[in-house]
C-alpha atoms as one frame of an Amber mdcrd trajectory, in Angstrom:
protein
 -66.851  18.583  53.604 -66.382  17.927  49.940 -64.511  14.761  48.841 -61.441
  14.868  46.555 -62.002  14.197  42.918 -59.698  11.408  41.565 -58.129  10.933
  38.113 -60.293   9.445  35.469 -59.207   6.356  33.515 -58.581   8.422  30.380
 -56.319  10.827  32.256 -54.342   7.971  33.776 -53.883   6.267  30.379 -52.779
   9.541  28.780 -50.202  10.097  31.526 -48.831   6.565  31.057 -48.532   7.036
  27.276 -46.674  10.328  27.721 -44.346   8.703  30.282 -43.644   5.802  27.901
 -42.808   8.159  25.029 -40.476  10.232  27.198 -38.783   7.105  28.563 -38.224
   5.615  25.078 -36.769   8.903  23.844 -34.398   9.043  26.802 -33.319   5.433
  26.181 -32.605   6.176  22.497 -30.507   9.191  23.445 -28.588   7.186  26.056
 -27.987   4.357  23.561 -26.649   6.785  20.961 -24.382   8.395  23.527 -23.002
   4.993  24.536 -22.424   4.054  20.875 -20.662   7.334  20.176 -18.512   6.899
  23.271 -17.526   3.368  22.200 -16.675   4.522  18.664 -14.697   7.464  20.012
 -12.728   5.208  22.357 -11.653   2.777  19.621 -10.939   5.669  17.250  -8.596
   7.168  19.829  -6.877   3.782  20.101  -6.439   3.684  16.313  -5.053   7.225
  16.375  -2.616   6.195  19.096  -1.366   3.270  16.973  -0.921   5.462  13.878
   0.811   8.201  15.898   3.270   5.760  17.490   4.135   4.311  14.078   4.672
   7.798  12.662   6.920   8.750  15.586   8.960   5.589  14.979   9.424   6.508
  11.315  10.384  10.095  12.097  12.958   8.982  14.673  14.966   7.065  12.034
  18.111   8.631  10.613  17.147   7.626   7.064  14.202   6.009   5.311  13.612
   4.308   1.983  10.571   3.402  -0.069   8.692   0.641   1.706   5.278  -0.668
   2.699   4.524  -2.765   5.763   1.413  -3.796   7.662   0.306  -5.780  10.680
  -1.876  -5.795  13.797  -1.304  -3.814  16.961   0.170  -5.719  19.900  -1.584
  -3.423  22.354  -4.935  -3.381  20.515  -5.188  -6.622  18.451  -8.443  -5.533
  16.805  -6.667  -2.607  15.123  -4.775  -3.195  11.867  -2.035  -0.766  10.826
  -0.137   0.021   7.635   2.980   2.143   7.127   4.409   3.321   3.821   7.121
   5.661   2.591   6.642   6.824  -0.981   7.646   9.487  -3.460   5.134  11.755
  -5.134   5.218  14.646  -7.562   3.941  17.973  -6.284   2.773  19.963  -9.341
   2.636  23.400  -7.683   6.345  23.449  -6.817   7.217  20.979  -9.613   9.320
  18.881  -7.256   9.485  15.327  -5.995   8.776  14.776  -2.319   9.095  11.854
   0.059   6.197  11.363   2.445   5.359   8.911   5.202   1.816   7.591   5.578
   0.726   5.742   8.716  -2.832   4.454   8.870  -4.860   2.332  11.275  -8.109
   0.504  10.522 -10.801  -0.583  12.938 -14.388  -1.822  12.841 -16.936   0.413
  14.559 -20.002  -0.670  16.510 -22.071  -0.774  13.305 -19.649  -3.159  11.598
 -18.226  -0.528   9.255 -14.478  -0.356   8.600 -13.052   3.045   9.537  -9.548
   4.395   8.899  -7.362   6.895  10.709  -4.531   8.187   8.494  -1.571  10.429
   9.293   0.625  11.905   6.533   3.957  13.679   6.952   6.046  15.218   4.179
   9.597  14.175   5.027  11.747  16.024   2.504  12.017  17.074  -1.100  14.447
  15.349  -3.465  17.377  17.111  -5.082  18.493  16.426  -8.637  21.456  14.347
  -7.454  19.190  12.236  -5.248  16.909  11.611  -8.217  19.885  10.542 -10.330
  21.013   8.171  -7.573  17.548   6.603  -7.398  17.523   6.162 -11.183  20.900
   4.401 -11.003  19.556   2.045  -8.337  16.512   1.260 -10.486  18.768   0.576
 -13.466  20.984  -1.772 -11.446  17.919  -3.565 -10.100  16.562  -4.017 -13.612
  19.936  -5.281 -14.841  20.129  -7.778 -11.969  16.689  -9.184 -12.789  17.700
  -9.603 -16.433  20.837 -11.511 -15.384  18.771 -13.801 -13.148  16.452 -14.595
 -16.047  19.459 -15.323 -18.261  20.970 -17.697 -15.673  17.645 -19.514 -15.347
  17.430 -19.895 -19.116  20.992 -21.293 -19.235  20.116 -23.814 -16.538  17.077
 -24.981 -18.505  19.199 -25.316 -21.647  21.754 -27.447 -19.786  19.021 -29.755
 -18.515  17.687 -30.134 -22.045  21.170 -31.049 -23.308  21.724 -33.742 -20.649
  18.388 -35.519 -21.266  18.789 -38.222 -23.938  15.733 -38.870 -26.150  14.158
 -42.286 -25.830  13.245 -42.668 -29.485  13.431 -40.878 -32.811  10.055 -39.195
 -32.397  11.064 -37.904 -29.014  14.340 -36.655 -30.487  12.531 -34.789 -33.238
  10.159 -33.292 -30.695  13.041 -32.143 -28.520  14.795 -30.782 -31.588  11.774
 -28.660 -32.402  11.596 -27.439 -28.805  15.299 -26.594 -28.837  14.911 -24.588
 -32.032  11.974 -22.743 -30.510  13.932 -22.025 -27.331  16.923 -20.856 -29.351
  14.661 -18.467 -31.218  13.246 -17.216 -27.916  16.777 -16.897 -26.540  17.872
 -14.816 -29.509  14.823 -12.600 -29.147  15.554 -12.219 -25.445  19.176 -11.310
 -26.183  17.961  -8.608 -28.548  15.612  -7.321 -25.839  18.481  -7.253 -23.330
  20.632  -5.319 -25.789  17.785  -2.853 -26.277  17.405  -2.507 -22.499  21.129
  -1.850 -22.120  20.892   0.793 -24.826  17.986   2.399 -22.943  20.053   2.740
 -19.754  21.390   6.255 -19.618  24.917   7.183 -18.629  25.818   9.554 -15.788
  26.519  12.334 -18.276  23.131  11.869 -19.968  21.330  11.862 -16.616  23.054
  15.027 -15.423  22.155  16.772 -18.686  18.435  16.073 -18.172  16.109  18.572
 -16.531  14.323  17.873 -13.243  11.019  17.091 -14.976  12.757  14.769 -17.455
  14.388  12.881 -14.596  11.024  12.463 -12.886   9.460  11.159 -16.099  12.330
   8.713 -16.678  12.149   7.460 -13.079   8.413   6.824 -13.470   9.081   4.852
 -16.656  11.621   2.665 -14.861   9.226   2.091 -11.960   6.400   1.032 -14.292
   8.506  -1.446 -16.276
């Protein structure tokens, strides 16, 4: 009866090496699958946050230009940002209002990722553009009046302060002259700004593209 022939040392070592390579490959694949699953889970959470914010915006009866941001109460590691803005669409040559809701998160590799949802709300009519221009003009006028009131308050404080000596009086006199010159220059600027503000008739006579251009100028000032 012949005895069984066993494995040689070389065959055993080769089998172990092959087993180690296969095992390491399987572990790498499993690790990548787990990483992808973790990234997918947090991405779905970010999408949920952005979708809920968009649904909240769309449920409102009216919206206005705004930008807000914060962190999710449900998922504190996710940061969100909502904005409502106007933009010019060159193909149709019209102004549109769109809502943008985004959510940021950090993936397993430490990289910041963003999920963004955009919804075109409505296009703007000519009358709506004119109304927005009027609001911008009133806002600009209000800021100019605030600056004027602040300047008047500073002038009153200067008038109530008595100089301690002649040198101080001369110094204050020079400052007052300089401020008066600045005040006159500012008054001229305010007059120019008032002249630049267009009347209702002038706005209605402008074309749609001209209104868009004028609104952009007011926004950039």
